[in-house]
Short mmCIF file of C-alpha atoms in Angstrom, two decimals:
data_model
loop_
_atom_site.label_atom_id
_atom_site.label_comp_id
_atom_site.label_asym_id
_atom_site.label_seq_id
_atom_site.Cartn_x
_atom_site.Cartn_y
_atom_site.Cartn_z
CA UNK A 19 86.77 98.16 58.16
CA UNK A 20 86.71 101.85 58.81
CA UNK A 21 83.09 102.10 59.94
CA UNK A 22 79.98 100.00 60.20
CA UNK A 23 76.28 100.55 60.21
CA UNK A 24 74.10 99.59 63.12
CA UNK A 25 70.46 100.51 63.53
CA UNK A 26 70.86 102.96 60.66
CA UNK A 27 73.66 104.81 62.45
CA UNK A 28 77.26 105.05 61.35
CA UNK A 29 79.84 103.90 63.87
CA UNK A 30 83.57 104.38 63.48
CA UNK A 31 85.40 101.33 64.67
CA UNK A 32 88.39 103.35 65.87
CA UNK A 33 86.23 105.67 67.97
CA UNK A 34 84.16 102.88 69.48
CA UNK A 35 87.24 100.88 70.48
CA UNK A 36 89.14 103.91 71.74
CA UNK A 37 86.23 105.24 73.78
CA UNK A 38 85.76 101.80 75.28
CA UNK A 39 89.44 101.57 76.17
CA UNK A 40 89.43 105.05 77.73
CA UNK A 41 86.27 104.08 79.60
CA UNK A 42 87.91 100.92 80.93
CA UNK A 43 91.08 102.84 81.88
CA UNK A 44 89.14 105.45 83.83
CA UNK A 45 87.06 102.82 85.52
CA UNK A 46 90.11 100.73 86.42
CA UNK A 47 91.84 103.85 87.70
CA UNK A 48 89.05 104.83 90.07
CA UNK A 49 88.19 101.24 90.93
CA UNK A 50 91.64 100.18 92.08
CA UNK A 51 92.35 103.43 93.87
CA UNK A 52 89.11 103.32 95.83
CA UNK A 53 89.34 99.79 97.23
CA UNK A 54 90.49 100.74 100.71
CA UNK A 55 88.72 103.89 101.87
CA UNK A 56 89.72 104.86 105.37
CA UNK A 57 89.74 107.89 107.61
CA UNK A 58 93.51 108.02 107.36
CA UNK A 59 94.10 108.03 103.61
CA UNK A 60 96.80 105.74 102.28
CA UNK A 61 98.28 105.13 98.84
CA UNK A 62 95.59 105.09 96.20
CA UNK A 63 93.07 106.98 98.25
CA UNK A 64 95.50 109.90 98.44
CA UNK A 65 95.78 110.06 94.65
CA UNK A 66 92.02 109.82 94.25
CA UNK A 67 91.40 112.50 96.85
CA UNK A 68 94.00 114.72 95.26
CA UNK A 69 92.27 114.46 91.86
CA UNK A 70 88.87 115.05 93.46
CA UNK A 71 90.23 118.08 95.30
CA UNK A 72 91.77 119.30 92.06
CA UNK A 73 88.54 119.10 90.02
CA UNK A 74 86.49 120.40 92.94
CA UNK A 75 88.90 123.33 93.07
CA UNK A 76 88.28 124.04 89.38
CA UNK A 77 84.52 123.97 89.96
CA UNK A 78 84.64 126.05 93.14
CA UNK A 79 86.78 128.64 91.40
CA UNK A 80 83.92 129.32 89.02
CA UNK A 81 80.90 128.34 91.07
CA UNK A 82 81.26 128.80 94.78
CA UNK A 83 78.43 127.47 96.88
CA UNK A 84 75.76 124.88 96.29
CA UNK A 85 75.66 125.09 92.48
CA UNK A 86 79.29 124.04 92.40
CA UNK A 87 78.98 121.06 94.72
CA UNK A 88 76.48 119.44 92.33
CA UNK A 89 78.95 119.68 89.47
CA UNK A 90 81.85 117.99 91.26
CA UNK A 91 81.11 114.53 89.94
CA UNK A 92 80.64 115.81 86.38
CA UNK A 93 83.92 117.71 86.43
CA UNK A 94 85.77 114.76 87.99
CA UNK A 95 84.52 112.25 85.43
CA UNK A 96 85.04 114.65 82.53
CA UNK A 97 88.58 115.43 83.63
CA UNK A 98 89.57 111.79 84.01
CA UNK A 99 87.94 110.79 80.74
CA UNK A 100 89.54 113.58 78.71
CA UNK A 101 92.88 112.99 80.39
CA UNK A 102 92.94 109.27 79.71
CA UNK A 103 91.57 109.75 76.21
CA UNK A 104 94.33 112.27 75.46
CA UNK A 105 97.07 109.96 76.74
CA UNK A 106 95.71 106.84 75.10
CA UNK A 107 96.85 107.75 71.58
CA UNK A 108 100.36 108.59 72.80
CA UNK A 109 101.07 105.13 74.05
CA UNK A 110 98.94 102.98 71.84
CA UNK A 111 98.04 103.52 68.21
CA UNK A 112 96.86 100.57 66.22
CA UNK A 113 96.39 100.92 62.50
CA UNK A 114 95.94 98.04 60.13
CA UNK A 115 96.26 98.71 56.39
CA UNK A 116 95.83 102.44 56.95
CA UNK A 117 92.68 101.94 59.01
CA UNK A 118 92.89 103.13 62.61
CA UNK A 119 91.65 100.88 65.36
CA UNK A 120 93.04 102.46 68.52
CA UNK A 121 93.92 106.15 68.88
CA UNK A 122 92.98 109.06 71.09
CA UNK A 123 89.22 109.46 70.89
CA UNK A 124 89.80 113.17 71.48
CA UNK A 125 91.79 113.33 68.23
CA UNK A 126 88.46 113.07 66.43
CA UNK A 127 86.46 116.32 66.08
CA UNK A 128 83.16 114.46 66.22
CA UNK A 129 83.96 113.18 69.71
CA UNK A 130 85.23 116.51 71.01
CA UNK A 131 82.20 118.27 69.53
CA UNK A 132 80.00 115.75 71.30
CA UNK A 133 81.83 116.43 74.56
CA UNK A 134 81.41 120.17 74.13
CA UNK A 135 77.79 119.73 73.16
CA UNK A 136 77.04 117.64 76.24
CA UNK A 137 78.71 120.26 78.43
CA UNK A 138 76.90 123.19 76.84
CA UNK A 139 73.59 121.34 76.82
CA UNK A 140 74.10 120.76 80.53
CA UNK A 141 74.91 124.46 80.95
CA UNK A 142 71.71 125.57 79.18
CA UNK A 143 69.68 122.95 81.01
CA UNK A 144 70.96 124.07 84.42
CA UNK A 145 70.34 127.70 83.41
CA UNK A 146 66.71 126.97 82.59
CA UNK A 147 66.33 124.96 85.82
CA UNK A 148 67.76 127.78 87.89
CA UNK A 149 66.06 130.87 86.40
CA UNK A 150 63.09 129.42 84.50
CA UNK A 151 62.95 129.79 80.73
CA UNK A 152 62.29 133.56 80.74
CA UNK A 153 65.00 134.24 83.27
CA UNK A 154 67.39 132.01 81.35
CA UNK A 155 66.78 133.86 78.09
CA UNK A 156 67.15 137.28 79.66
CA UNK A 157 70.20 136.25 81.70
CA UNK A 158 72.01 134.55 78.84
CA UNK A 159 71.13 136.67 75.82
CA UNK A 160 69.77 140.07 76.90
CA UNK A 161 72.42 141.08 79.43
CA UNK A 162 74.06 143.53 79.85
CA UNK A 163 71.62 145.03 77.32
CA UNK A 164 69.23 143.65 74.72
CA UNK A 165 71.18 145.01 71.75
CA UNK A 166 73.85 142.38 72.39
CA UNK A 167 71.44 139.58 71.49
CA UNK A 168 73.04 138.73 68.11
CA UNK A 169 76.52 138.73 69.59
CA UNK A 170 75.38 136.55 72.45
CA UNK A 171 73.74 134.12 70.04
CA UNK A 172 76.89 133.90 67.95
CA UNK A 173 78.91 133.44 71.12
CA UNK A 174 76.99 130.29 71.98
CA UNK A 175 78.12 128.69 68.75
CA UNK A 176 81.67 129.92 69.02
CA UNK A 177 81.78 128.53 72.56
CA UNK A 178 80.82 125.13 71.23
CA UNK A 179 83.32 125.25 68.39
CA UNK A 180 86.26 126.65 70.35
CA UNK A 181 85.74 124.26 73.25
CA UNK A 182 85.62 121.25 70.95
CA UNK A 183 88.21 122.24 68.37
CA UNK A 184 90.83 123.42 70.85
CA UNK A 185 90.94 119.97 72.38
CA UNK A 186 90.73 118.24 69.01
CA UNK A 187 93.41 120.43 67.46
CA UNK A 188 95.92 119.89 70.25
CA UNK A 189 95.52 116.16 70.45
CA UNK A 190 95.20 115.60 66.70
CA UNK A 191 98.31 117.68 66.03
CA UNK A 192 100.21 115.74 68.67
CA UNK A 193 99.23 112.42 67.19
CA UNK A 194 99.93 113.54 63.65
CA UNK A 195 103.40 114.69 64.56
CA UNK A 196 104.01 111.40 66.39
CA UNK A 197 103.01 109.52 63.27
CA UNK A 198 105.20 111.74 61.10
CA UNK A 199 108.21 111.19 63.34
CA UNK A 200 107.38 107.49 63.33
CA UNK A 201 107.33 107.33 59.54
CA UNK A 202 110.55 109.34 59.45
CA UNK A 203 112.15 106.74 61.70
CA UNK A 204 111.34 103.89 59.31
CA UNK A 205 112.07 105.82 56.11
CA UNK A 206 115.84 105.29 55.70
CA UNK A 207 116.81 102.50 58.03
CA UNK A 208 119.01 102.77 61.09
CA UNK A 209 120.33 106.39 60.79
CA UNK A 210 116.86 107.91 60.73
CA UNK A 211 115.79 105.65 63.60
CA UNK A 212 118.63 106.95 65.74
CA UNK A 213 117.70 110.52 64.86
CA UNK A 214 113.97 110.00 65.28
CA UNK A 215 114.00 108.12 68.57
CA UNK A 216 114.95 111.06 70.84
CA UNK A 217 112.60 113.29 68.83
CA UNK A 218 109.77 110.83 69.36
CA UNK A 219 110.53 110.53 73.08
CA UNK A 220 110.66 114.30 73.49
CA UNK A 221 107.44 114.83 71.59
CA UNK A 222 105.68 112.07 73.51
CA UNK A 223 106.71 113.67 76.78
CA UNK A 224 105.52 117.02 75.59
CA UNK A 225 102.26 115.50 74.41
CA UNK A 226 101.64 113.97 77.81
CA UNK A 227 102.02 117.47 79.20
CA UNK A 228 99.72 118.92 76.52
CA UNK A 229 97.16 116.18 77.13
CA UNK A 230 97.07 116.99 80.86
CA UNK A 231 96.87 120.74 80.19
CA UNK A 232 94.09 120.28 77.66
CA UNK A 233 92.10 118.11 80.06
CA UNK A 234 92.44 120.85 82.66
CA UNK A 235 91.51 123.56 80.15
CA UNK A 236 88.53 121.61 78.90
CA UNK A 237 87.13 121.08 82.39
CA UNK A 238 87.85 124.68 83.40
CA UNK A 239 86.12 126.12 80.34
CA UNK A 240 83.20 123.71 80.80
CA UNK A 241 82.65 125.00 84.33
CA UNK A 242 83.09 128.58 83.12
CA UNK A 243 80.34 128.11 80.53
CA UNK A 244 78.10 126.41 83.07
CA UNK A 245 78.73 129.11 85.65
CA UNK A 246 77.84 131.82 83.14
CA UNK A 247 74.49 130.14 82.58
CA UNK A 248 73.60 129.51 86.23
CA UNK A 249 74.87 132.70 87.86
CA UNK A 250 73.08 135.98 87.36
CA UNK A 251 75.10 138.47 85.34
CA UNK A 252 75.65 141.84 86.93
CA UNK B 1 91.47 121.37 59.37
CA UNK B 2 87.90 120.20 58.84
CA UNK B 3 88.74 117.45 56.45
CA UNK B 4 87.92 114.52 58.80
CA UNK B 5 84.66 116.26 59.65
CA UNK B 6 83.86 116.84 56.00
CA UNK B 7 84.88 113.28 55.25
CA UNK B 8 82.58 112.05 57.96
CA UNK B 9 79.78 114.16 56.60
CA UNK B 10 80.30 112.69 53.15
CA UNK B 11 79.98 109.17 54.49
CA UNK B 12 77.03 110.11 56.67
CA UNK B 13 77.64 111.92 59.91
CA UNK B 14 78.84 109.76 62.83
CA UNK B 15 75.76 109.98 64.96
CA UNK B 16 76.65 106.52 66.20
CA UNK B 17 79.94 107.71 67.69
CA UNK B 18 78.23 110.64 69.36
CA UNK B 19 75.57 108.39 70.82
CA UNK B 20 78.18 105.90 71.91
CA UNK B 21 80.23 108.61 73.60
CA UNK B 22 77.22 110.02 75.41
CA UNK B 23 76.07 106.62 76.65
CA UNK B 24 79.61 105.73 77.67
CA UNK B 25 80.08 109.02 79.47
CA UNK B 26 76.82 108.78 81.42
CA UNK B 27 77.57 105.16 82.30
CA UNK B 28 81.10 106.10 83.36
CA UNK B 29 79.78 108.93 85.49
CA UNK B 30 77.38 106.53 87.17
CA UNK B 31 80.13 103.95 87.81
CA UNK B 32 82.49 106.61 89.13
CA UNK B 33 79.74 107.83 91.42
CA UNK B 34 79.09 104.36 92.81
CA UNK B 35 82.66 103.11 93.12
CA UNK B 36 84.71 106.16 93.94
CA UNK B 37 82.89 109.45 94.19
CA UNK B 38 80.39 108.63 96.92
CA UNK B 39 82.67 106.72 99.32
CA UNK B 40 85.62 109.06 98.85
CA UNK B 41 83.70 112.32 99.18
CA UNK B 42 81.79 110.86 102.13
CA UNK B 43 85.10 109.96 103.76
CA UNK B 44 86.50 113.41 102.96
CA UNK B 45 83.45 115.06 104.55
CA UNK B 46 83.67 112.72 107.55
CA UNK B 47 87.31 113.60 107.91
CA UNK B 48 86.59 117.31 107.66
CA UNK B 49 83.91 116.92 110.33
CA UNK B 50 86.23 114.85 112.49
CA UNK B 51 89.05 117.37 112.18
CA UNK B 52 86.69 120.20 113.04
CA UNK B 53 85.45 118.21 116.03
CA UNK B 54 89.01 117.41 117.06
CA UNK B 55 89.96 121.06 116.87
CA UNK B 56 86.90 121.97 118.94
CA UNK B 57 87.62 119.33 121.54
CA UNK B 58 91.30 120.31 121.61
CA UNK B 59 90.21 123.90 122.18
CA UNK B 60 87.89 122.73 124.93
CA UNK B 61 90.51 120.58 126.65
CA UNK B 62 93.00 123.43 126.40
CA UNK B 63 90.46 125.71 128.12
CA UNK B 64 89.85 122.99 130.72
CA UNK B 65 93.57 122.63 131.32
CA UNK B 66 93.89 126.39 131.72
CA UNK B 67 91.02 126.42 134.24
CA UNK B 68 92.62 123.56 136.13
CA UNK B 69 95.99 125.30 136.15
CA UNK B 70 94.36 128.47 137.44
CA UNK B 71 92.56 126.48 140.11
CA UNK B 72 95.80 124.78 141.10
CA UNK B 73 97.57 128.13 141.23
CA UNK B 74 94.79 129.45 143.45
CA UNK B 75 94.96 126.41 145.67
CA UNK B 76 98.73 126.80 145.89
CA UNK B 77 98.57 130.43 146.94
CA UNK B 78 95.67 129.60 149.27
CA UNK B 79 97.72 126.84 150.86
CA UNK B 80 100.60 129.29 151.37
CA UNK B 81 98.18 131.62 153.09
CA UNK B 82 96.67 128.75 155.04
CA UNK B 83 100.08 127.58 156.17
CA UNK B 84 100.93 131.10 157.28
CA UNK B 85 97.64 131.27 159.21
CA UNK B 86 98.31 127.91 160.84
CA UNK B 87 101.80 128.95 161.89
CA UNK B 88 100.48 132.25 163.26
CA UNK B 89 97.69 130.45 165.12
CA UNK B 90 100.17 127.99 166.57
CA UNK B 91 102.40 130.85 167.68
CA UNK B 92 99.44 132.59 169.30
CA UNK B 93 98.32 129.42 171.02
CA UNK B 94 101.87 128.75 172.19
CA UNK B 95 102.30 132.19 173.65
CA UNK B 96 98.87 132.02 175.28
CA UNK B 97 99.75 128.67 176.77
CA UNK B 98 103.05 130.05 177.98
CA UNK B 99 101.28 132.96 179.63
CA UNK B 100 98.81 130.54 181.17
CA UNK B 101 101.55 128.32 182.49
CA UNK B 102 103.45 131.27 183.94
CA UNK B 103 100.30 132.63 185.54
CA UNK B 104 99.47 129.24 186.95
CA UNK B 105 102.95 128.86 188.29
CA UNK B 106 102.81 132.26 189.87
CA UNK B 107 99.41 131.52 191.41
CA UNK B 108 100.66 128.19 192.70
CA UNK B 109 103.74 129.79 194.11
CA UNK B 110 101.63 132.46 195.76
CA UNK B 111 99.33 129.83 197.25
CA UNK B 112 102.28 127.79 198.46
CA UNK B 113 103.83 130.87 199.98
CA UNK B 114 100.59 131.77 201.70
CA UNK B 115 100.12 128.23 202.96
CA UNK B 116 103.69 128.21 204.20
CA UNK B 117 103.33 131.52 206.00
CA UNK B 118 99.98 130.35 207.50
CA UNK B 119 101.72 127.20 208.72
CA UNK B 120 104.53 129.20 210.18
CA UNK B 121 102.05 131.51 211.92
CA UNK B 122 100.14 128.51 213.23
CA UNK B 123 103.30 126.90 214.50
CA UNK B 124 104.35 130.16 216.04
CA UNK B 125 100.93 130.42 217.74
CA UNK B 126 101.14 126.82 218.81
CA UNK B 127 104.61 127.36 220.09
CA UNK B 128 103.48 130.52 221.84
CA UNK B 129 100.50 128.74 223.36
CA UNK B 130 102.53 125.80 224.53
CA UNK B 131 105.24 128.15 225.81
CA UNK B 132 102.61 130.15 227.71
CA UNK B 133 101.18 126.96 229.11
CA UNK B 134 104.63 125.79 230.07
CA UNK B 135 105.38 129.15 231.61
CA UNK B 136 102.06 128.97 233.54
CA UNK B 137 102.73 125.43 234.68
CA UNK B 138 106.25 126.35 235.55
CA UNK B 139 105.15 129.45 237.40
CA UNK B 140 102.45 127.49 239.17
CA UNK B 141 104.99 124.89 240.11
CA UNK B 142 107.39 127.53 241.25
CA UNK B 143 104.58 129.31 243.00
CA UNK B 144 103.38 126.09 244.65
CA UNK B 145 106.91 125.34 245.71
CA UNK B 146 107.26 128.87 247.14
CA UNK B 147 103.78 128.75 248.62
CA UNK B 148 104.35 125.30 250.01
CA UNK B 149 107.47 126.46 251.74
CA UNK B 150 106.13 129.74 253.13
CA UNK B 151 102.45 129.07 253.68
CA UNK B 152 101.70 128.30 257.26
CA UNK B 153 98.39 127.64 258.91
CA UNK B 154 97.54 131.26 259.51
CA UNK B 155 98.35 132.41 256.13
CA UNK B 156 96.45 129.45 254.67
CA UNK B 157 93.35 130.32 256.56
CA UNK B 158 93.64 133.94 255.58
CA UNK B 159 94.03 132.94 251.94
CA UNK B 160 91.05 130.64 252.03
CA UNK B 161 89.01 133.33 253.61
CA UNK B 162 89.93 135.87 251.06
CA UNK B 163 89.17 133.45 248.33
CA UNK B 164 85.74 132.62 249.72
CA UNK B 165 85.10 136.30 250.09
CA UNK B 166 86.00 136.79 246.58
CA UNK B 167 83.58 134.06 245.46
CA UNK B 168 80.83 135.69 247.43
CA UNK B 169 81.49 139.03 245.70
CA UNK B 170 81.57 137.34 242.38
CA UNK B 171 78.13 135.78 243.03
CA UNK B 172 76.69 139.13 243.98
CA UNK B 173 77.96 140.87 240.96
CA UNK B 174 76.67 138.11 238.76
#
């Protein structure tokens, strides 16, 4: 069962399960690391604080001051979710009769487009909140001069597409190559297994790296887009 | 590249997945906020405040220590000075006392000498007086012995007469 209908909407089983698993992983991660919060940080609290410092650093790099401090939670959650979603498909892929059940949710363009859309919607929303609608329009589309309006309009769409498809492309390519190496391993018995195993290990390791980098890039670009909407352009 | 997207569009776009992701993400953000974000960031802020306070108080206690050290240094040099003053005072007092004692001794000696010389003079006078008296007594005795031997009746009468005469003259003159 590839997808099912509910309330007139189409749901993909693989995406629903994978998002839920990523959700549970992120929640378990923050839940078990935040059990003992003390003035002198120990163990899990150190990891958690390091990640929070890391994402706060990304936000502060783009948005120093009060605007940035409001986005810390968003960046933190987004980073953890994208990171765990990217890694999920590397360790666990369940497919029954050619139908996926568990994979990286970020290996689906619909999910990454949704992520990018949420981010950019937030950016536009914060822009309107900060400058009012008129100020938002002039700041986002008529600067540095009004003649750039068409380019600025196009840029909004390219932002959405590049943000989403960069993440999707990286993770989808990683998973596809993993599957290809996997099928190579089982194609001609033992010899191909021996050849494919180190390849698979190497590619998995590299994909872990790519997944982390892409999570970082996604969060960084998200804050860049938000900062461009909420800070006045010179 | 777009084939899954196109495929999805053919089957009806996956609005359900999008909705599910959005709900999941908002819910996750809320859970993260409750379970990790708020307590951890609060603790991080508390720690930052505490460290700032600690640095301030360390700065303050360092300044206090410096003040105390300066005070102690002052007290030390003051005590040196004080000790010097005390020693000088003691020397002064000692020499004054010495002077006093010497003066007293000299005065006493002077007095003693004077008393001694007065005594000697007195004794000399006494001795003189008693010697004179002795001499007078002796001379009277000698005289009486001489007179007793040589004085006869005539002479005695003549002597008495002269004596009475003398008395009479003395009365007149008086």
